[in-house]
mmCIF file of C-alpha atoms and ligand atoms in Angstrom:
data_model
loop_
_atom_site.group_PDB
_atom_site.id
_atom_site.type_symbol
_atom_site.label_atom_id
_atom_site.label_comp_id
_atom_site.label_asym_id
_atom_site.label_seq_id
_atom_site.Cartn_x
_atom_site.Cartn_y
_atom_site.Cartn_z
ATOM 1 C CA MET A 194 -24.892 11.333 -10.919
ATOM 2 C CA GLU A 195 -25.004 12.261 -7.204
ATOM 3 C CA ASN A 196 -27.339 9.936 -6.878
ATOM 4 C CA ILE A 197 -25.336 7.069 -7.634
ATOM 5 C CA ILE A 198 -22.713 8.844 -5.451
ATOM 6 C CA LEU A 199 -25.827 9.252 -2.290
ATOM 7 C CA LYS A 200 -26.980 6.328 -2.222
ATOM 8 C CA ALA A 201 -23.176 4.922 -2.044
ATOM 9 C CA VAL A 202 -23.022 6.770 1.456
ATOM 10 C CA GLU A 203 -26.252 5.516 2.561
ATOM 11 C CA ALA A 204 -25.808 1.468 0.940
ATOM 12 C CA HIS A 205 -21.977 1.236 0.452
ATOM 13 C CA LYS A 206 -22.745 -0.877 -2.717
ATOM 14 C CA LEU A 207 -22.525 -0.291 -6.403
ATOM 15 C CA LYS A 208 -22.211 -2.131 -10.000
ATOM 16 C CA ARG A 209 -20.146 -1.917 -12.825
ATOM 17 C CA ASP A 210 -21.534 -0.211 -14.624
ATOM 18 C CA GLU A 211 -22.222 2.587 -11.281
ATOM 19 C CA ILE A 212 -18.649 2.204 -10.743
ATOM 20 C CA VAL A 213 -17.403 3.191 -14.121
ATOM 21 C CA SER A 214 -19.500 5.805 -14.776
ATOM 22 C CA ILE A 215 -18.624 7.796 -11.730
ATOM 23 C CA LEU A 216 -14.722 7.286 -12.912
ATOM 24 C CA ALA A 217 -15.765 8.771 -16.629
ATOM 25 C CA ASP A 218 -17.352 11.648 -15.498
ATOM 26 C CA ASP A 219 -15.028 14.280 -13.896
ATOM 27 C CA ASN A 220 -17.828 16.818 -13.715
ATOM 28 C CA ILE A 221 -18.192 15.158 -9.803
ATOM 29 C CA ASN A 222 -15.284 14.457 -8.864
ATOM 30 C CA GLU A 223 -15.523 17.016 -6.045
ATOM 31 C CA ALA A 224 -18.769 15.927 -4.518
ATOM 32 C CA LEU A 225 -17.416 12.408 -4.721
ATOM 33 C CA PHE A 226 -14.243 12.958 -2.669
ATOM 34 C CA ARG A 227 -16.465 14.869 -0.584
ATOM 35 C CA ALA A 228 -18.809 12.525 0.160
ATOM 36 C CA ALA A 229 -15.653 9.986 0.853
ATOM 37 C CA ASP A 230 -14.288 12.767 3.349
ATOM 38 C CA LYS A 231 -17.327 12.113 5.103
ATOM 39 C CA VAL A 232 -18.204 8.272 5.157
ATOM 40 C CA ARG A 233 -13.990 8.838 5.827
ATOM 41 C CA ASN A 234 -14.946 10.788 9.270
ATOM 42 C CA GLU A 235 -18.427 9.146 10.105
ATOM 43 C CA PHE A 236 -16.867 5.286 10.372
ATOM 44 C CA VAL A 237 -12.897 5.441 10.949
ATOM 45 C CA GLY A 238 -12.860 9.324 12.621
ATOM 46 C CA ASP A 239 -10.322 11.744 12.369
ATOM 47 C CA GLU A 240 -7.551 10.313 13.892
ATOM 48 C CA ILE A 241 -4.615 9.361 11.038
ATOM 49 C CA HIS A 242 -2.443 6.065 11.884
ATOM 50 C CA LEU A 243 1.276 6.229 11.680
ATOM 51 C CA ARG A 244 2.922 3.773 9.880
ATOM 52 C CA GLY A 245 6.457 3.514 10.245
ATOM 53 C CA LEU A 246 7.658 1.856 7.370
ATOM 54 C CA ILE A 247 11.139 -0.026 7.383
ATOM 55 C CA GLU A 248 12.571 -0.436 3.165
ATOM 56 C CA PHE A 249 14.578 -3.933 4.680
ATOM 57 C CA SER A 250 15.987 -5.408 0.925
ATOM 58 C CA ASN A 251 15.435 -4.002 -2.365
ATOM 59 C CA ILE A 252 16.823 -7.290 -3.991
ATOM 60 C CA CYS A 253 13.779 -9.043 -5.989
ATOM 61 C CA LYS A 254 13.963 -12.231 -7.205
ATOM 62 C CA ARG A 255 10.521 -11.462 -9.580
ATOM 63 C CA ASN A 256 10.328 -9.000 -12.862
ATOM 64 C CA CYS A 257 7.091 -7.260 -12.311
ATOM 65 C CA PHE A 258 7.032 -4.739 -15.955
ATOM 66 C CA TYR A 259 6.684 -1.188 -13.138
ATOM 67 C CA CYS A 260 9.354 -1.774 -11.131
ATOM 68 C CA GLY A 261 12.465 -0.636 -10.474
ATOM 69 C CA LEU A 262 13.479 -3.829 -7.764
ATOM 70 C CA ARG A 263 13.135 -5.736 -10.686
ATOM 71 C CA CYS A 264 15.942 -8.696 -11.252
ATOM 72 C CA GLU A 265 16.787 -7.771 -14.672
ATOM 73 C CA ASN A 266 17.219 -3.850 -13.590
ATOM 74 C CA LYS A 267 20.970 -4.526 -13.442
ATOM 75 C CA ASP A 268 21.242 -0.055 -12.932
ATOM 76 C CA ILE A 269 20.614 -0.255 -9.245
ATOM 77 C CA GLU A 270 22.654 -0.632 -6.366
ATOM 78 C CA ARG A 271 21.471 -3.846 -4.219
ATOM 79 C CA TYR A 272 20.879 -3.387 -0.535
ATOM 80 C CA ARG A 273 19.955 -5.460 2.226
ATOM 81 C CA ILE A 274 19.796 -4.691 5.763
ATOM 82 C CA LEU A 275 20.760 -7.484 8.497
ATOM 83 C CA GLU A 276 17.857 -8.442 11.233
ATOM 84 C CA ASP A 277 20.107 -6.519 14.386
ATOM 85 C CA GLU A 278 19.790 -3.611 12.778
ATOM 86 C CA ILE A 279 16.585 -3.711 11.574
ATOM 87 C CA VAL A 280 15.006 -4.541 15.306
ATOM 88 C CA SER A 281 17.102 -0.768 15.794
ATOM 89 C CA TYR A 282 14.701 1.181 13.757
ATOM 90 C CA ALA A 283 11.762 -0.942 14.451
ATOM 91 C CA LYS A 284 13.187 0.058 17.863
ATOM 92 C CA ASN A 285 13.609 3.724 17.082
ATOM 93 C CA ALA A 286 10.608 3.869 15.389
ATOM 94 C CA VAL A 287 8.438 2.579 18.602
ATOM 95 C CA GLU A 288 10.738 4.892 20.677
ATOM 96 C CA MET A 289 9.179 8.654 18.019
ATOM 97 C CA GLY A 290 5.773 7.380 19.120
ATOM 98 C CA TYR A 291 5.251 5.009 15.689
ATOM 99 C CA ARG A 292 2.510 2.106 16.795
ATOM 100 C CA THR A 293 2.998 -0.035 13.873
ATOM 101 C CA ILE A 294 6.600 -1.006 11.690
ATOM 102 C CA VAL A 295 6.088 -2.072 8.656
ATOM 103 C CA LEU A 296 8.770 -4.203 7.460
ATOM 104 C CA GLN A 297 8.662 -3.934 3.156
ATOM 105 C CA SER A 298 10.998 -4.974 0.696
ATOM 106 C CA GLY A 299 11.841 -7.115 -2.531
ATOM 107 C CA GLU A 300 11.152 -10.999 -2.785
ATOM 108 C CA ASP A 301 15.001 -11.857 -1.488
ATOM 109 C CA PRO A 302 15.605 -15.333 -0.734
ATOM 110 C CA TYR A 303 17.799 -13.793 2.458
ATOM 111 C CA PHE A 304 15.023 -13.817 3.896
ATOM 112 C CA THR A 305 13.327 -16.943 4.643
ATOM 113 C CA ALA A 306 10.173 -16.886 6.652
ATOM 114 C CA GLU A 307 12.525 -18.473 9.759
ATOM 115 C CA LYS A 308 14.949 -15.506 9.669
ATOM 116 C CA LEU A 309 11.880 -13.081 9.282
ATOM 117 C CA ALA A 310 9.941 -14.932 12.377
ATOM 118 C CA LYS A 311 12.618 -14.404 14.319
ATOM 119 C CA THR A 312 13.306 -10.988 13.415
ATOM 120 C CA VAL A 313 8.689 -9.871 13.317
ATOM 121 C CA ALA A 314 9.263 -11.933 17.475
ATOM 122 C CA GLU A 315 12.397 -9.127 18.883
ATOM 123 C CA ILE A 316 10.002 -6.292 17.114
ATOM 124 C CA LYS A 317 6.936 -7.307 19.214
ATOM 125 C CA LYS A 318 8.734 -7.436 22.540
ATOM 126 C CA CYS A 319 8.470 -3.528 21.969
ATOM 127 C CA GLY A 320 4.996 -3.880 21.657
ATOM 128 C CA ALA A 321 4.480 -2.599 18.309
ATOM 129 C CA ALA A 322 2.024 -4.055 15.690
ATOM 130 C CA ILE A 323 3.363 -5.871 12.520
ATOM 131 C CA THR A 324 2.552 -5.467 8.846
ATOM 132 C CA LEU A 325 4.553 -7.466 6.507
ATOM 133 C CA SER A 326 4.748 -6.284 2.865
ATOM 134 C CA ILE A 327 7.105 -9.373 1.518
ATOM 135 C CA GLY A 328 5.285 -10.735 -1.476
ATOM 136 C CA GLU A 329 4.177 -14.054 -2.500
ATOM 137 C CA MET A 330 4.886 -17.380 0.065
ATOM 138 C CA ASP A 331 3.986 -21.008 0.927
ATOM 139 C CA GLU A 332 1.033 -21.104 3.803
ATOM 140 C CA LYS A 333 3.257 -23.157 6.114
ATOM 141 C CA ASP A 334 5.550 -19.377 5.436
ATOM 142 C CA TYR A 335 2.456 -17.012 5.650
ATOM 143 C CA ARG A 336 1.671 -19.521 8.782
ATOM 144 C CA LEU A 337 5.028 -19.238 10.214
ATOM 145 C CA LEU A 338 5.387 -15.433 10.450
ATOM 146 C CA LYS A 339 1.374 -14.955 12.017
ATOM 147 C CA GLU A 340 2.665 -17.339 14.870
ATOM 148 C CA ALA A 341 5.765 -15.554 15.654
ATOM 149 C CA GLY A 342 3.815 -12.211 15.983
ATOM 150 C CA ALA A 343 2.582 -10.258 12.049
ATOM 151 C CA ASP A 344 -0.425 -9.191 12.839
ATOM 152 C CA ARG A 345 -0.465 -7.912 9.352
ATOM 153 C CA PHE A 346 0.096 -8.368 5.360
ATOM 154 C CA LEU A 347 0.380 -5.621 2.280
ATOM 155 C CA LEU A 348 0.120 -7.810 -0.809
ATOM 156 C CA ARG A 349 -1.315 -5.908 -3.546
ATOM 157 C CA ILE A 350 -3.231 -8.167 -6.649
ATOM 158 C CA GLU A 351 -1.553 -4.973 -9.342
ATOM 159 C CA THR A 352 -5.171 -5.335 -11.299
ATOM 160 C CA THR A 353 -7.711 -7.670 -11.775
ATOM 161 C CA ASP A 354 -7.462 -7.806 -15.085
ATOM 162 C CA PRO A 355 -6.706 -11.456 -16.353
ATOM 163 C CA VAL A 356 -4.287 -10.185 -19.484
ATOM 164 C CA LEU A 357 -3.050 -7.451 -17.911
ATOM 165 C CA TYR A 358 -1.894 -9.470 -14.763
ATOM 166 C CA GLU A 359 0.043 -11.661 -16.764
ATOM 167 C CA LYS A 360 1.476 -9.374 -18.775
ATOM 168 C CA PHE A 361 3.790 -7.261 -16.563
ATOM 169 C CA HIS A 362 4.208 -10.665 -14.208
ATOM 170 C CA PRO A 363 6.328 -12.471 -16.110
ATOM 171 C CA LYS A 364 6.255 -16.265 -14.458
ATOM 172 C CA MET A 365 3.435 -14.993 -12.052
ATOM 173 C CA SER A 366 0.108 -15.882 -11.745
ATOM 174 C CA LEU A 367 -3.079 -14.284 -11.029
ATOM 175 C CA ASP A 368 -4.491 -17.334 -9.151
ATOM 176 C CA ASN A 369 -1.574 -17.515 -6.565
ATOM 177 C CA ARG A 370 -1.731 -13.776 -6.504
ATOM 178 C CA ILE A 371 -5.589 -14.497 -5.193
ATOM 179 C CA LYS A 372 -4.572 -17.749 -3.754
ATOM 180 C CA CYS A 373 -2.007 -15.797 -1.263
ATOM 181 C CA LEU A 374 -4.519 -13.840 -0.116
ATOM 182 C CA LYS A 375 -6.723 -16.170 0.462
ATOM 183 C CA THR A 376 -4.416 -17.833 2.661
ATOM 184 C CA ILE A 377 -3.042 -14.055 3.969
ATOM 185 C CA LYS A 378 -6.928 -13.915 5.502
ATOM 186 C CA LYS A 379 -7.452 -17.017 6.043
ATOM 187 C CA LEU A 380 -4.269 -16.927 8.572
ATOM 188 C CA GLY A 381 -5.801 -14.175 10.390
ATOM 189 C CA TYR A 382 -3.900 -11.145 8.913
ATOM 190 C CA GLU A 383 -5.164 -7.917 8.771
ATOM 191 C CA THR A 384 -5.156 -8.234 5.043
ATOM 192 C CA GLY A 385 -3.897 -5.301 3.097
ATOM 193 C CA THR A 386 -4.679 -4.786 -0.768
ATOM 194 C CA GLY A 387 -4.631 -2.314 -3.519
ATOM 195 C CA VAL A 388 -4.090 -2.006 -7.592
ATOM 196 C CA LEU A 389 -1.421 0.651 -9.398
ATOM 197 C CA VAL A 390 -3.630 3.059 -11.296
ATOM 198 C CA GLY A 391 -1.959 3.870 -14.970
ATOM 199 C CA LEU A 392 -1.251 0.683 -16.353
ATOM 200 C CA PRO A 393 -0.948 0.503 -19.933
ATOM 201 C CA ASN A 394 -3.940 -0.503 -21.157
ATOM 202 C CA GLN A 395 -6.423 -0.038 -18.024
ATOM 203 C CA THR A 396 -9.568 0.708 -18.753
ATOM 204 C CA LEU A 397 -12.195 1.983 -15.868
ATOM 205 C CA GLU A 398 -14.169 -1.906 -16.380
ATOM 206 C CA SER A 399 -11.237 -3.145 -14.917
ATOM 207 C CA LEU A 400 -10.774 -0.824 -12.421
ATOM 208 C CA ALA A 401 -14.151 -0.845 -11.387
ATOM 209 C CA ASP A 402 -13.990 -5.097 -11.012
ATOM 210 C CA ASP A 403 -10.664 -3.952 -9.004
ATOM 211 C CA ILE A 404 -12.834 -1.801 -6.711
ATOM 212 C CA LEU A 405 -15.581 -4.772 -6.223
ATOM 213 C CA PHE A 406 -12.109 -7.401 -5.912
ATOM 214 C CA PHE A 407 -11.866 -5.069 -3.125
ATOM 215 C CA LYS A 408 -14.951 -6.415 -2.049
ATOM 216 C CA GLU A 409 -15.288 -9.315 -2.379
ATOM 217 C CA LEU A 410 -12.406 -10.302 -0.178
ATOM 218 C CA ASN A 411 -13.416 -7.793 2.520
ATOM 219 C CA ALA A 412 -10.006 -6.444 2.865
ATOM 220 C CA ASP A 413 -8.727 -5.100 5.468
ATOM 221 C CA MET A 414 -6.713 -2.127 3.867
ATOM 222 C CA ILE A 415 -6.293 -0.655 0.753
ATOM 223 C CA GLY A 416 -3.754 0.623 -0.787
ATOM 224 C CA ILE A 417 -4.234 2.622 -4.093
ATOM 225 C CA GLY A 418 -1.285 4.318 -6.034
ATOM 226 C CA PRO A 419 -0.746 5.598 -9.987
ATOM 227 C CA LEU A 420 1.740 4.241 -11.701
ATOM 228 C CA ILE A 421 5.077 6.142 -11.596
ATOM 229 C CA PRO A 422 7.489 4.781 -14.978
ATOM 230 C CA HIS A 423 10.526 3.831 -14.152
ATOM 231 C CA PRO A 424 13.697 4.568 -16.704
ATOM 232 C CA ASN A 425 15.387 0.825 -16.132
ATOM 233 C CA THR A 426 12.291 -0.989 -16.840
ATOM 234 C CA PRO A 427 10.038 -2.238 -19.867
ATOM 235 C CA LEU A 428 7.300 0.325 -19.318
ATOM 236 C CA LYS A 429 9.699 3.365 -19.391
ATOM 237 C CA ASP A 430 7.910 5.421 -21.686
ATOM 238 C CA ALA A 431 4.025 4.546 -20.295
ATOM 239 C CA THR A 432 2.148 7.060 -19.116
ATOM 240 C CA GLN A 433 2.079 7.999 -16.031
ATOM 241 C CA GLY A 434 -0.692 7.374 -13.771
ATOM 242 C CA ASP A 435 -3.316 10.185 -13.521
ATOM 243 C CA PHE A 436 -3.273 11.362 -9.523
ATOM 244 C CA THR A 437 -7.105 12.247 -9.924
ATOM 245 C CA LEU A 438 -7.631 9.024 -11.418
ATOM 246 C CA ALA A 439 -6.227 7.324 -8.812
ATOM 247 C CA LEU A 440 -7.683 9.210 -6.164
ATOM 248 C CA LYS A 441 -11.430 8.729 -7.915
ATOM 249 C CA VAL A 442 -10.111 5.005 -7.355
ATOM 250 C CA MET A 443 -9.637 5.205 -3.466
ATOM 251 C CA ALA A 444 -12.243 7.769 -3.332
ATOM 252 C CA ILE A 445 -14.721 4.979 -4.243
ATOM 253 C CA THR A 446 -13.170 2.408 -2.698
ATOM 254 C CA ARG A 447 -14.185 4.744 0.646
ATOM 255 C CA LEU A 448 -17.858 4.856 0.014
ATOM 256 C CA LEU A 449 -17.870 0.506 -0.453
ATOM 257 C CA MET A 450 -15.427 -0.275 2.500
ATOM 258 C CA PRO A 451 -16.183 2.456 5.001
ATOM 259 C CA ASP A 452 -14.600 1.245 7.781
ATOM 260 C CA ILE A 453 -11.577 -0.081 6.342
ATOM 261 C CA ASN A 454 -7.838 1.412 6.480
ATOM 262 C CA ILE A 455 -6.676 3.099 4.180
ATOM 263 C CA PRO A 456 -3.325 5.182 3.386
ATOM 264 C CA ALA A 457 -2.222 8.503 1.590
ATOM 265 C CA THR A 458 0.194 6.682 -0.294
ATOM 266 C CA THR A 459 3.610 7.980 -0.981
ATOM 267 C CA ALA A 460 3.166 7.558 -5.264
ATOM 268 C CA MET A 461 0.258 10.053 -4.628
ATOM 269 C CA GLU A 462 2.738 12.447 -3.072
ATOM 270 C CA THR A 463 4.626 11.727 -5.304
ATOM 271 C CA VAL A 464 2.951 13.121 -9.100
ATOM 272 C CA ASN A 465 1.572 15.344 -6.732
ATOM 273 C CA PRO A 466 3.653 17.706 -4.157
ATOM 274 C CA ASN A 467 0.253 17.775 -2.025
ATOM 275 C CA GLY A 468 -0.828 14.337 -2.928
ATOM 276 C CA ARG A 469 -0.750 13.180 -0.080
ATOM 277 C CA ILE A 470 -3.470 15.895 2.160
ATOM 278 C CA ILE A 471 -5.238 16.010 -0.977
ATOM 279 C CA ALA A 472 -5.818 12.061 -0.457
ATOM 280 C CA LEU A 473 -6.842 12.226 3.576
ATOM 281 C CA GLN A 474 -9.388 14.708 2.426
ATOM 282 C CA SER A 475 -10.813 12.534 0.094
ATOM 283 C CA GLY A 476 -11.045 9.366 2.653
ATOM 284 C CA ALA A 477 -7.670 7.477 3.382
ATOM 285 C CA ASN A 478 -6.806 7.861 7.310
ATOM 286 C CA VAL A 479 -3.280 6.123 7.414
ATOM 287 C CA VAL A 480 0.348 7.873 6.351
ATOM 288 C CA MET A 481 3.561 5.628 6.082
ATOM 289 C CA PRO A 482 6.536 7.395 6.655
ATOM 290 C CA ASN A 483 9.515 5.950 6.307
ATOM 291 C CA VAL A 484 11.664 5.084 9.250
ATOM 292 C CA THR A 485 15.147 4.176 7.970
ATOM 293 C CA ILE A 486 18.069 6.540 7.009
ATOM 294 C CA SER A 487 18.509 7.701 3.841
ATOM 295 C CA ASP A 488 20.988 5.938 2.579
ATOM 296 C CA TYR A 489 18.349 2.915 1.861
ATOM 297 C CA ARG A 490 15.661 5.273 0.479
ATOM 298 C CA LYS A 491 17.825 6.258 -2.618
ATOM 299 C CA LYS A 492 18.102 3.072 -3.050
ATOM 300 C CA TYR A 493 14.937 1.675 -2.443
ATOM 301 C CA GLU A 494 13.764 3.347 -5.808
ATOM 302 C CA ILE A 495 10.541 1.507 -7.090
ATOM 303 C CA TYR A 496 9.652 3.942 -8.427
ATOM 304 C CA PRO A 497 12.421 7.675 -9.719
ATOM 305 C CA ASN A 498 11.942 11.056 -7.695
ATOM 306 C CA LYS A 499 10.510 9.283 -4.671
ATOM 307 C CA ILE A 500 9.469 11.694 -1.574
ATOM 308 C CA CYS A 501 11.522 12.180 1.336
ATOM 309 C CA ILE A 502 14.840 10.540 0.400
ATOM 310 C CA ASN A 503 17.123 12.890 1.835
ATOM 311 C CA GLU A 504 14.868 14.011 5.647
ATOM 312 C CA ASP A 505 16.329 11.776 7.702
ATOM 313 C CA GLU A 506 13.389 9.600 10.195
ATOM 314 C CA SER A 507 12.096 12.503 13.030
ATOM 315 C CA LYS A 508 11.857 15.245 10.576
ATOM 316 C CA CYS A 509 9.831 12.711 8.101
ATOM 317 C CA ARG A 510 7.617 12.323 11.351
ATOM 318 C CA ASN A 511 7.239 16.155 12.018
ATOM 319 C CA CYS A 512 6.876 16.982 8.630
ATOM 320 C CA ILE A 513 3.905 14.482 8.685
ATOM 321 C CA GLU A 514 2.646 15.669 12.039
ATOM 322 C CA SER A 515 2.770 19.211 11.114
ATOM 323 C CA LYS A 516 0.530 18.916 7.993
ATOM 324 C CA ILE A 517 -2.303 16.744 9.720
ATOM 325 C CA ILE A 518 -2.386 18.657 12.431
ATOM 326 C CA SER A 519 -2.495 21.642 10.076
ATOM 327 C CA ILE A 520 -5.667 19.934 8.310
ATOM 328 C CA GLY A 521 -7.402 19.751 11.427
ATOM 329 C CA ARG A 522 -6.833 16.059 11.935
ATOM 330 C CA LYS A 523 -4.790 14.499 15.346
ATOM 331 C CA ILE A 524 -2.258 11.485 15.230
ATOM 332 C CA SER A 525 -3.947 8.447 16.878
ATOM 333 C CA THR A 526 -1.915 6.928 19.373
ATOM 334 C CA ASN A 527 -3.708 3.623 19.171
ATOM 335 C CA PHE A 528 -2.437 0.343 17.415
ATOM 336 C CA GLY A 529 -5.232 1.112 14.309
ATOM 337 C CA PHE A 530 -6.385 -1.614 13.878
ATOM 338 C CA ARG A 531 -9.738 -2.626 11.558
ATOM 339 C CA LYS A 532 -12.653 -1.393 13.587
ATOM 340 C CA GLN A 533 -15.299 -3.713 12.931
ATOM 341 C CA ILE A 534 -18.683 -2.611 12.393
HETATM 342 N N1 SAH B 778 7.622 -7.302 -3.186
HETATM 343 C C1 SAH B 778 6.453 -6.929 -2.586
HETATM 344 C C2 SAH B 778 6.621 -5.980 -1.945
HETATM 345 C C3 SAH B 778 7.363 -4.301 -2.382
HETATM 346 S S1 SAH B 778 6.745 -3.262 -3.617
HETATM 347 C C4 SAH B 778 5.417 -6.840 -3.297
HETATM 348 O O1 SAH B 778 5.526 -6.881 -4.500
HETATM 349 O O2 SAH B 778 4.448 -7.251 -2.887
HETATM 350 C C5 SAH B 778 5.607 -2.586 -3.058
HETATM 351 C C6 SAH B 778 4.461 -1.919 -4.140
HETATM 352 O O3 SAH B 778 4.918 -0.834 -5.119
HETATM 353 C C7 SAH B 778 3.781 -2.715 -5.493
HETATM 354 O O4 SAH B 778 2.620 -3.665 -4.759
HETATM 355 C C8 SAH B 778 3.124 -2.383 -6.387
HETATM 356 O O5 SAH B 778 2.120 -2.121 -6.747
HETATM 357 C C9 SAH B 778 4.240 -0.630 -6.162
HETATM 358 N N2 SAH B 778 4.454 -0.004 -7.314
HETATM 359 C C10 SAH B 778 5.790 -1.057 -7.664
HETATM 360 N N3 SAH B 778 6.404 0.079 -9.102
HETATM 361 C C11 SAH B 778 6.051 0.842 -8.549
HETATM 362 C C12 SAH B 778 6.060 2.257 -10.430
HETATM 363 N N4 SAH B 778 6.738 2.020 -11.305
HETATM 364 N N5 SAH B 778 4.471 3.357 -10.234
HETATM 365 C C13 SAH B 778 3.596 3.424 -8.810
HETATM 366 N N6 SAH B 778 4.279 2.339 -7.705
HETATM 367 C C14 SAH B 778 5.450 0.800 -8.062
HETATM 368 FE FE1 SF4 B 779 9.917 -7.202 -6.669
HETATM 369 FE FE2 SF4 B 779 7.418 -6.401 -5.309
HETATM 370 FE FE3 SF4 B 779 9.311 -4.913 -7.231
HETATM 371 FE FE4 SF4 B 779 7.688 -6.613 -8.542
HETATM 372 S S1 SF4 B 779 7.114 -5.212 -7.358
HETATM 373 S S2 SF4 B 779 9.796 -6.856 -8.716
HETATM 374 S S3 SF4 B 779 7.368 -8.150 -6.390
HETATM 375 S S4 SF4 B 779 9.798 -5.683 -5.797
#
């Protein structure tokens, strides 16, 4: 088994059955995490990129089975941060030292590509890189936003298993999700995707396929998080995704895609109090602290018990900065684009 890990460290390639065997064997976890940490250090260095996250609307027309923002959840107070306020949070974040602003939301029909393009152009004037995480759109809309100055786009595939995908995403299709990702890539965005670990009936084989999909797409960023059941969703009684398994999927991704950006996700920290630091020591090199006010964070309840919902934005940055320094890593002062090798 150690040989398979060694092979991945050297060649950055694994076969499906090799990935499955690593996922299935918990005796090699420490060796896997150490290997991913080493590859991370070698290819992207010790710097950690902080991305300032603005969750600007929790209104969503979709109905994903796992998500608290789904349109059928009536037990949630909806909000929308309007354009000027988004720009003011972005400016504030840039003043705090953030070089990237991530704009994330549900699929809110109010925010047409035209409206968002203006906001993107306004934020660009502050000199920040911009990442969008706003769901599925037509090619012309993705193009408009790219031309307005957006640099990156995050759209998780969630699962590449067609049966699971159709089951948990009513009126959506895996084919269209893949098409969106290919369009995003073609338009020149740095492209991020990722999956949920712990969907009911998800197998290790299916997770191996997910990792191979990341590699085939040549994604520039991969976000992995455990499923956290939300009480007002059809998956309320599901078992919480396993932290260690999510960490393993992330670490194998680092071995196979050594130069990409991998966030230590908020969901990791929600299921393990030290989750982000552990992730940063197992292959991750990015953290996305929230830069909006506490009132909005509470309402952006994709899943319950989200961390830092009562902190203010400068405290959040200070808290994660001191943790990062305590493990001997540095905060990057550059934009943190994928380094091409
Ligand atoms: N609407 C956009 C962006 C917001 S959702 C989109 O869907 O792309 C951002 C991510 O939250 C999703 O990609 C999903 O992977 C994650 N998420 C949603 N519900 C979750 C849950 N219950 N547990 C863990 N992650 C969840
Ligand atoms: Fe909407 Fe995204 Fe949640 Fe799906 S995962 S319901 S698209 S916010």
